[in-house]
Short mmCIF file of C-alpha atoms in Angstrom, two decimals:
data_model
loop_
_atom_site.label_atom_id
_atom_site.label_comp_id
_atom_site.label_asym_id
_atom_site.label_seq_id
_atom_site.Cartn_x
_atom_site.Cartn_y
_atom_site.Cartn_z
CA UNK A 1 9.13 15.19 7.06
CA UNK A 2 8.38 17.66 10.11
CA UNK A 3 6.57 17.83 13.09
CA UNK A 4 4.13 20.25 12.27
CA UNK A 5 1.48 17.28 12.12
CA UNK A 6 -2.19 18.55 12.96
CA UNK A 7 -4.24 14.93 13.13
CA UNK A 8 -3.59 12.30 15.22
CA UNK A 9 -4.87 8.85 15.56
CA UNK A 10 -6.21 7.34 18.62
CA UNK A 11 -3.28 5.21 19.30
CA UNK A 12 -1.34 9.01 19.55
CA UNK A 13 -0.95 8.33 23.00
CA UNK A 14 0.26 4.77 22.83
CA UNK A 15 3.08 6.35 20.80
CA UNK A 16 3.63 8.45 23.48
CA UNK A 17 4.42 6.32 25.82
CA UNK A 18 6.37 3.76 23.82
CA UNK A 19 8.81 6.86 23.25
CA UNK A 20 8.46 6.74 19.32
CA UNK A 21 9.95 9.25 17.37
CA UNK A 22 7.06 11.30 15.09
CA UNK A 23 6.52 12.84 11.81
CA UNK A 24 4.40 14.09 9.76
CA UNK A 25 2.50 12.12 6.80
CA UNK A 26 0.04 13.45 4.93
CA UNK A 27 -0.92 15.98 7.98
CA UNK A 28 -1.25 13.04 10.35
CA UNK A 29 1.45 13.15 13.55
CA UNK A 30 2.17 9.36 13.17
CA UNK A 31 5.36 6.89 14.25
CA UNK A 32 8.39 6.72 12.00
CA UNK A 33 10.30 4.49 14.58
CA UNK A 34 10.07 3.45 17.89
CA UNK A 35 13.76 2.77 18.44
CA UNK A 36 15.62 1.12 15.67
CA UNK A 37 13.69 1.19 11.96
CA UNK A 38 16.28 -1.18 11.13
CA UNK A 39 15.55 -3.66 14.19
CA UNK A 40 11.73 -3.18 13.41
CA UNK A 41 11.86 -4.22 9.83
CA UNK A 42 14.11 -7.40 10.96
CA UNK A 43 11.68 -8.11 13.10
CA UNK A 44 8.75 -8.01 10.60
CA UNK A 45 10.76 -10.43 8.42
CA UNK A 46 11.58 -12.60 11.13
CA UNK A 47 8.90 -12.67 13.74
CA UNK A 48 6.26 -10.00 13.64
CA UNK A 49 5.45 -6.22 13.60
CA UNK A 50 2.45 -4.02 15.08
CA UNK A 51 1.43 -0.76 12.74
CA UNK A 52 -0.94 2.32 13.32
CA UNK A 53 -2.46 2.65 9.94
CA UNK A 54 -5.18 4.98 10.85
CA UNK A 55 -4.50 7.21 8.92
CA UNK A 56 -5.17 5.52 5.87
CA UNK A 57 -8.84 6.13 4.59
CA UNK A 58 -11.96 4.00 4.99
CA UNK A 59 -15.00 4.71 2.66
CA UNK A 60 -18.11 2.58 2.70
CA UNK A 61 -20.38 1.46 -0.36
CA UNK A 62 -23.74 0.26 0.22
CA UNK A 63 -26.88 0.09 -1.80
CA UNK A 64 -28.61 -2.44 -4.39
CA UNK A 65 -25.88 -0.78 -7.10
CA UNK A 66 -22.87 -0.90 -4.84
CA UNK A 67 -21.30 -2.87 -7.23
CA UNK A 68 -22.11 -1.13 -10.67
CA UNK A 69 -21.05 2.21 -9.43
CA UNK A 70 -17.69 0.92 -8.34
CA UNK A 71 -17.21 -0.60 -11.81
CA UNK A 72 -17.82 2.79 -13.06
CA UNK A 73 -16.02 4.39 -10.38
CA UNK A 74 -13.01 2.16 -10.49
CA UNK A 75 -10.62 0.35 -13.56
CA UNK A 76 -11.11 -2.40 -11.75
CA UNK A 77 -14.02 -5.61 -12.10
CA UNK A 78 -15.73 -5.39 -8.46
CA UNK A 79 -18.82 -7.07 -9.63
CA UNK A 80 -16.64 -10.08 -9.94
CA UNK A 81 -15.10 -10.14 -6.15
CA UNK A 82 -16.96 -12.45 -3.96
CA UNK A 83 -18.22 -11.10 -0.64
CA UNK A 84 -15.65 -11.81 1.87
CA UNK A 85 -12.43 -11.21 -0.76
CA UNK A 86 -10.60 -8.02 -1.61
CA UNK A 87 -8.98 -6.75 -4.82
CA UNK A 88 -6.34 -4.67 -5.22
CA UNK A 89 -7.24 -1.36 -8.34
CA UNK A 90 -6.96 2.32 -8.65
CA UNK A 91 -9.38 4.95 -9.62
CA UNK A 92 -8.26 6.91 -12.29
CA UNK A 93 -9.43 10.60 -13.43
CA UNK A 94 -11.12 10.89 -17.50
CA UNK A 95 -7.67 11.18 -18.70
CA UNK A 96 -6.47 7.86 -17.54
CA UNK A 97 -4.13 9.58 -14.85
CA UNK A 98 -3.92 7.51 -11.06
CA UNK A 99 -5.55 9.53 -8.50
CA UNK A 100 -5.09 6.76 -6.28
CA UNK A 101 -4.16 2.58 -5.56
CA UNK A 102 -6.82 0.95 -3.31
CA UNK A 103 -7.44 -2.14 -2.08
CA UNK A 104 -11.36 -2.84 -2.12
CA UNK A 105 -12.97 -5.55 0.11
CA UNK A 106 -16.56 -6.88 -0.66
CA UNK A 107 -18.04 -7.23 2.77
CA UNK A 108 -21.35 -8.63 1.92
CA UNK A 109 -23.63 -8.59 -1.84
CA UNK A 110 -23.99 -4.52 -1.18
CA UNK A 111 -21.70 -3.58 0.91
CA UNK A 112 -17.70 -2.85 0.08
CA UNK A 113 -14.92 -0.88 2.08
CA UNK A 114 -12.61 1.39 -0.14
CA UNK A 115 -9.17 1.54 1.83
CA UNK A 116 -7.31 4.74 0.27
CA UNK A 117 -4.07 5.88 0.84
CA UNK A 118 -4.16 8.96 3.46
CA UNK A 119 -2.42 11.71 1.17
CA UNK A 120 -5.36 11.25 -1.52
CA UNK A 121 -8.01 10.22 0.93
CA UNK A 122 -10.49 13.12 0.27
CA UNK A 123 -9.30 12.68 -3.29
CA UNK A 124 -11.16 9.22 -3.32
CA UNK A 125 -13.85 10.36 -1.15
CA UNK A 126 -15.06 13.46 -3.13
CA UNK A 127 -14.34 11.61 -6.52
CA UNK A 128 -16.56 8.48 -5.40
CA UNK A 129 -19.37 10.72 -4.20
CA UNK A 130 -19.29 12.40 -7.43
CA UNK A 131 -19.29 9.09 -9.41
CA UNK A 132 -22.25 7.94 -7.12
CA UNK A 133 -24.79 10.45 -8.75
CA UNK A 134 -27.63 8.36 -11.14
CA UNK A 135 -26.41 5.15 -8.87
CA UNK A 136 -28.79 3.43 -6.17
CA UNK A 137 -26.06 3.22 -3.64
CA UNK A 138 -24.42 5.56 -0.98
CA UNK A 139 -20.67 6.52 -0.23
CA UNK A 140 -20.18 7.11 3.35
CA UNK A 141 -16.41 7.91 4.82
CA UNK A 142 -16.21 6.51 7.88
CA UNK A 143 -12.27 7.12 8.00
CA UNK A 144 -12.66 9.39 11.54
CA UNK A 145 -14.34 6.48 13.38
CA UNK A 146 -12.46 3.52 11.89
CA UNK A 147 -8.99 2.75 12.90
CA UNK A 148 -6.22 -0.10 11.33
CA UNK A 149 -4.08 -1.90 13.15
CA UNK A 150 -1.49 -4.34 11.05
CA UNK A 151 -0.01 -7.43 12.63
CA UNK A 152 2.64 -8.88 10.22
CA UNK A 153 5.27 -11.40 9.45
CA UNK A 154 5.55 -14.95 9.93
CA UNK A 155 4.48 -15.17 14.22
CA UNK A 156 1.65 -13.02 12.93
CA UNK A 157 -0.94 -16.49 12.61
CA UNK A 158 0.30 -17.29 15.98
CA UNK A 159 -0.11 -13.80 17.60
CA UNK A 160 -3.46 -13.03 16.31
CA UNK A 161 -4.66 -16.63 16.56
CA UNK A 162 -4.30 -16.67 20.52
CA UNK A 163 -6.96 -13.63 20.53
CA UNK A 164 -9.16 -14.20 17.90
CA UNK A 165 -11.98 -16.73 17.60
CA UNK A 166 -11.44 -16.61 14.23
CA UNK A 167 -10.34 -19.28 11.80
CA UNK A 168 -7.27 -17.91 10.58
CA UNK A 169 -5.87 -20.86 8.66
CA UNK A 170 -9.51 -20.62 6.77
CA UNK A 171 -8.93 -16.99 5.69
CA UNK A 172 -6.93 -16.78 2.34
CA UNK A 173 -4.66 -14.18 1.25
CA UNK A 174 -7.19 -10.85 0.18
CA UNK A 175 -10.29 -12.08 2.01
CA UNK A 176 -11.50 -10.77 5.06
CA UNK A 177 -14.01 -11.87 8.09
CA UNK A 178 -15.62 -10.49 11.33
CA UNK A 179 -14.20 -11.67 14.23
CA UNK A 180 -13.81 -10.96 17.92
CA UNK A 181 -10.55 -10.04 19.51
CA UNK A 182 -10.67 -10.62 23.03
CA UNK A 183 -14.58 -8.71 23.31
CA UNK A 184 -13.70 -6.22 20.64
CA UNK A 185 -15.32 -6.40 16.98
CA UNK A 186 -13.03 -5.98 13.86
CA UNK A 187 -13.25 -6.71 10.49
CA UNK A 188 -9.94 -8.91 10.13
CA UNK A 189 -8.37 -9.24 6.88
CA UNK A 190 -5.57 -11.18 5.67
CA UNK A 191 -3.50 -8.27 3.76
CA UNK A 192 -1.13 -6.02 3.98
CA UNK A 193 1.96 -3.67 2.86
CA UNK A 194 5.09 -5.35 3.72
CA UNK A 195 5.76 -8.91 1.11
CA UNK A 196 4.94 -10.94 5.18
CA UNK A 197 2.33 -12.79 5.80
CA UNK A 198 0.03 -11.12 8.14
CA UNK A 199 -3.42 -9.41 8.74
CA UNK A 200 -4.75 -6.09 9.40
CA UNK A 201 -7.51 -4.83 11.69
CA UNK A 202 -10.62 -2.57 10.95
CA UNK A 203 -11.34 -1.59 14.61
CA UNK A 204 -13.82 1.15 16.03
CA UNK A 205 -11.30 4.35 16.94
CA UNK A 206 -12.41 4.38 20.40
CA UNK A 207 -11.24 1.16 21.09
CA UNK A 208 -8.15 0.73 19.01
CA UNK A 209 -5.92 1.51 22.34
CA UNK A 210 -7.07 -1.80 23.70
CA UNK A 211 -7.03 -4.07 20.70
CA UNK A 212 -3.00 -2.78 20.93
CA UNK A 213 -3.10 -3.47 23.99
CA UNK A 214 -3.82 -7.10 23.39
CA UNK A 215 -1.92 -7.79 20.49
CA UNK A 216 0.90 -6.78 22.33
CA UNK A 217 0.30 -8.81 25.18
CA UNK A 218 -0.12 -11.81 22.40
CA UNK A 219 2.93 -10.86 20.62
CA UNK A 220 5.10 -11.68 23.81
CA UNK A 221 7.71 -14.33 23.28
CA UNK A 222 7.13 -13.85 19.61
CA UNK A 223 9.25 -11.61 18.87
CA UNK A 224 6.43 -8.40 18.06
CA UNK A 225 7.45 -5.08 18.26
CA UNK A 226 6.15 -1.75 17.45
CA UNK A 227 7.20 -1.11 13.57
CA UNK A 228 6.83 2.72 12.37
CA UNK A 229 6.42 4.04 8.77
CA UNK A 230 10.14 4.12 8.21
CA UNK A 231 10.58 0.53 8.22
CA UNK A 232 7.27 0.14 6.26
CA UNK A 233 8.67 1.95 3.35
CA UNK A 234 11.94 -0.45 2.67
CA UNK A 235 9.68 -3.29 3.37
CA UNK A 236 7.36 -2.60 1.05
CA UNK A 237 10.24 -1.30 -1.52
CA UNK A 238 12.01 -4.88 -1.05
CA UNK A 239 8.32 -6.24 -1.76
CA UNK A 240 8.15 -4.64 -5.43
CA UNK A 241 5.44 -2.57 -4.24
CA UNK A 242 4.46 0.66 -5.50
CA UNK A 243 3.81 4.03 -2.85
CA UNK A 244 1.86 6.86 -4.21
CA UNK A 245 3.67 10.02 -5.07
CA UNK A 246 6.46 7.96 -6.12
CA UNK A 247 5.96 4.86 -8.31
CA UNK A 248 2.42 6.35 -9.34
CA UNK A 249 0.71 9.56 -10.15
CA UNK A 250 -1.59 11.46 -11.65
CA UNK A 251 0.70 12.02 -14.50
CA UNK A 252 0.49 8.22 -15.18
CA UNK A 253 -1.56 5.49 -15.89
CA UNK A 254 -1.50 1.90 -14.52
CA UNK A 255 0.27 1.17 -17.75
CA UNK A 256 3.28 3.48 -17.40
CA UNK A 257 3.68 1.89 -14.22
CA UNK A 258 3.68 -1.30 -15.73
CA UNK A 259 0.13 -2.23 -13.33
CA UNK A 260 -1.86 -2.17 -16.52
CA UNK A 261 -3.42 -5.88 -15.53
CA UNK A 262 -5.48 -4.09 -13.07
CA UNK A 263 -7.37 -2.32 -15.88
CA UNK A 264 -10.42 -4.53 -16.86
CA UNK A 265 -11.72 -3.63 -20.19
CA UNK A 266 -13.70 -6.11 -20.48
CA UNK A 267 -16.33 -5.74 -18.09
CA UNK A 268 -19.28 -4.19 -19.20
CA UNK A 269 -20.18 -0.33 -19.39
CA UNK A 270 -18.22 2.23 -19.21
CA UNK A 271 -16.24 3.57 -16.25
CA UNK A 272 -14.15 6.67 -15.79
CA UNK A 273 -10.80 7.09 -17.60
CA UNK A 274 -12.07 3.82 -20.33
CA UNK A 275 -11.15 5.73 -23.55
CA UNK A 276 -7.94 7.37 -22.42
CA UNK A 277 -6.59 3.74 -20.86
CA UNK A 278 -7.53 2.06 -23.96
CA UNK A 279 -5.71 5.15 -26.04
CA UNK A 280 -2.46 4.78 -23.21
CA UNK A 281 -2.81 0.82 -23.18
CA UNK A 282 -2.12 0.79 -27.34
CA UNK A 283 0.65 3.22 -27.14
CA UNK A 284 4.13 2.30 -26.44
CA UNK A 285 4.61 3.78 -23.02
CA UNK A 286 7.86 5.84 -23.15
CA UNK A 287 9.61 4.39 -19.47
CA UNK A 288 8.71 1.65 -17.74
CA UNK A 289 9.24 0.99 -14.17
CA UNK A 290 11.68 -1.53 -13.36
CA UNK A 291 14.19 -2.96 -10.21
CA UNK A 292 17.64 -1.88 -9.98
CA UNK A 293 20.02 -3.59 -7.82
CA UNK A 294 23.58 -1.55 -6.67
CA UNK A 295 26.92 -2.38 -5.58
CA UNK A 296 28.26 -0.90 -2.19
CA UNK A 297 26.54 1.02 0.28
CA UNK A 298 25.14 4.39 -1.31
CA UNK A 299 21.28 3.91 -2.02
CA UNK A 300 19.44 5.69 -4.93
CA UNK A 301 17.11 7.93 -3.96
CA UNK A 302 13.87 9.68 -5.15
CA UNK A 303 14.27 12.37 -7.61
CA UNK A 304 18.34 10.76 -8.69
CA UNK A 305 19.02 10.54 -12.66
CA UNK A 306 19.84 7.19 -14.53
CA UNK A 307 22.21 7.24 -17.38
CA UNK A 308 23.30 5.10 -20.31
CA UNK A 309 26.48 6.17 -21.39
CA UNK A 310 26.59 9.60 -19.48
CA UNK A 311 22.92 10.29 -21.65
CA UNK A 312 19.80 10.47 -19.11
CA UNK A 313 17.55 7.77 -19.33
CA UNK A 314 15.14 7.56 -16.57
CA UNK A 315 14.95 8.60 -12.77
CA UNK A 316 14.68 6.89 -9.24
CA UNK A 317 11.38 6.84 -7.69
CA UNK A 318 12.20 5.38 -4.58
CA UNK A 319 15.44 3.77 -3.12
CA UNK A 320 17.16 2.54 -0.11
CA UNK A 321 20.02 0.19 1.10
CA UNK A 322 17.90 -3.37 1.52
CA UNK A 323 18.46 -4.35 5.26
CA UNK A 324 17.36 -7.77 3.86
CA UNK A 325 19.15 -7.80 1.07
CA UNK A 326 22.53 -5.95 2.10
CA UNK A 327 22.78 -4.03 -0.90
CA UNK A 328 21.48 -0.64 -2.41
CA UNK A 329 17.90 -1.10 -3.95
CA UNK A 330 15.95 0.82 -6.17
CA UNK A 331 12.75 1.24 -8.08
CA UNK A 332 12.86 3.50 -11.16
CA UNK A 333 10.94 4.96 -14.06
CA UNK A 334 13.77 4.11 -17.59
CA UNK A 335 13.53 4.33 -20.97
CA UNK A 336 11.87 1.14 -22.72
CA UNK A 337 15.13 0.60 -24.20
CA UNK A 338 16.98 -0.06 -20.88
CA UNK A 339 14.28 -2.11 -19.18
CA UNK A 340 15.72 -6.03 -19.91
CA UNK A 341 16.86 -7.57 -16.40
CA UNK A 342 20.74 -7.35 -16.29
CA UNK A 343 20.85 -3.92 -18.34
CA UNK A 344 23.96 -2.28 -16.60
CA UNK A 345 23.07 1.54 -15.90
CA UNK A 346 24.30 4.33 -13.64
CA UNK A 347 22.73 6.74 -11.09
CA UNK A 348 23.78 9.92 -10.45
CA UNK A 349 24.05 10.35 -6.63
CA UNK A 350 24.92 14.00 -5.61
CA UNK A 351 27.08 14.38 -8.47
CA UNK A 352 28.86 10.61 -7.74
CA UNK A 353 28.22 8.30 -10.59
CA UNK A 354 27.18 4.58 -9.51
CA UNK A 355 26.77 1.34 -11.34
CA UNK A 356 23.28 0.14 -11.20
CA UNK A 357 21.84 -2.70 -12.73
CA UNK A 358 18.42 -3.53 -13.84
CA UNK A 359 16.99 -6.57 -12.37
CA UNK A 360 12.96 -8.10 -12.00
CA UNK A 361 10.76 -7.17 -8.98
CA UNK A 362 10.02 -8.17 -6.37
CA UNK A 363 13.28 -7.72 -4.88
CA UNK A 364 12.30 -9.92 -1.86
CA UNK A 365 9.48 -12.36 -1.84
CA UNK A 366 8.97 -14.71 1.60
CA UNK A 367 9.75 -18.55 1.28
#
């Protein structure tokens, strides 16, 4: 992390002035805490949270073969999502490798939104527009005019619901619906990154400053706060979920990271990365990822080495002391010999050797 950030995201200034401490992410300038990162992920397990996800990337697919060239495009079956639900999938490269996890919402018959991750956005973008070619549809990234607001945790119904004409006790978990926030247009969808309940907001840059605004105003006597990408990592790490550049990479399929149910041989045609999956899918994957839960206080971290009696085994991918759970938590990349919940292992943190043990994800999931 440094400050040497270049983009920033129309709610830049709204940072500003709610005195949040910045860093860089993928060359945007965004919030990694407002005050405590430990206060702000109680608060998104216990009442609610407010993120700036803007800079996460928002590519458009329209056209009479919108769907086909996404089921090329993508592992994943998009012909099957009904307009109005979502689907979580990755887009892989020939050799099976992850170039990215997206979540993919079908907004109408021909038209879906491709929400990447920001460090591979022109990754997806360039790679769909490729895939496009021979297709009657068009890719259009409209990830400088869209921003995305995320209101989550369990006041998050009542929060948005005081704002919103819409019918949120009508919209499931991964659907999605226009609606009107207090004059302002969004595409609302009930998803998110943190294991809460909650939505996010697809909101027109210009007037994402206002939509904060007003969710703030909602959010009081509700417990809402600001919540900055710190906190969103060890939520989503108690939540099992994976974060590019750790858990997955292009030196890994959805197999190897045990995500191998989001590969869909089955629908028809071809699509990119088919005959390397279905190589990588018969093999017996060498590590696996798993959970590991610690004793004390000293969290694993990214990069640490596991060991089975003193012989390496596997390495951390991403670890931090649960402010949930109380204890060190840790997701990891072992051996398929070590990956049976209650396996006792040890980490290797700066040269202190710690008892882990292997457990089942998620490591938190809400009541």
């Amino acid at each position: 992390m440094n400050s040497t950030a270049s983009k920033e995201t129309s709610l830049y200034g709204v940072h500003k002035g709610l005195g949040a401490l910045f860093t860089d992410f993928a060359g945007w300038s965004m919030p990694v805490r407002y005050a405590s990162e430990l206060a702000e992920h109680k608060a998104v397990r216990e009442a609610a949270g407010l993120f700036d996800l803007s800079h996460m990337a928002e590519i458009h697919v329209t056209g009479k073969q919108a769907a086909d060239v996404l089921d090329y495009a993508l592992v994943g079956n998009l012909t099957g999502v009904k307009p109005g639900r979502a689907r979580y999938t990755m887009i892989c490269d020939a050799g099976g490798g992850v170039l990215d996890d997206l979540v993919v919402y079908r907004l109408a018959d021909e038209h879906y939104l491709v929400v990447a991750n920001a460090g591979n956005a022109k990754v997806v973008a360039d790679a769909l527009a490729e895939r496009v070619a021979g297709f009657d549809a068009v890719v259009d990234d409209r990830s400088e005019t869209t921003a995305l607001i995320a209101v989550q945790g369990p006041n998050a119904v009542k929060i948005l619901g005081s704002v919103t004409d819409a019918d949120l006790d009508a919209l499931k978990y991964y659907a999605s619906v226009p609606a009107v926030v207090k004059g302002h247009e969004v595409l609302l969808a009930r998803t998110g990154y943190t294991g809460e309940d909650g939505f996010e907001l697809f909101v027109p840059a210009d007037e994402a400053p206002a939509v904060w605004r007003i969710l703030t105003e909602a959010g009081e006597g509700h417990g809402l706060v600001p919540a900055g990408l710190a906190c969103r990592d060890t939520l989503r790490l108690e939540a099992g979920m994976p974060l590019y550049g750790n858990e997955l990479t292009l030196d890994q399929s959805p197999f190897e990271a045990g995500l191998g149910r989001v590969v869909k041989f089955e629908k028809p045609g071809d699509f990119v990365g088919r005959a390397a999956l279905e190589e990588r899918s018969k093999a017996d994957v060498p590590r696996v990822r798993v959970g590991l839960k610690g004793a004390g206080r000293r969290a694993p971290r990214h990069g640490y080495k596991l060991l089975a009696d003193g012989v390496e085994i596997g390495e951390v991918t991403s670890g931090a002391l649960s402010p949930t759970l109380g204890h060190p938590i840790a997701m990891a990349y072992v051996d398929r010999a070590y990956t049976e919940p209650g396996t006792e292992l040890s980490v290797d943190i700066r040269g202190r050797i710690e008892p882990v043990e292997v457990v089942a994800l998620p490591f938190y999931s809400r009541a």
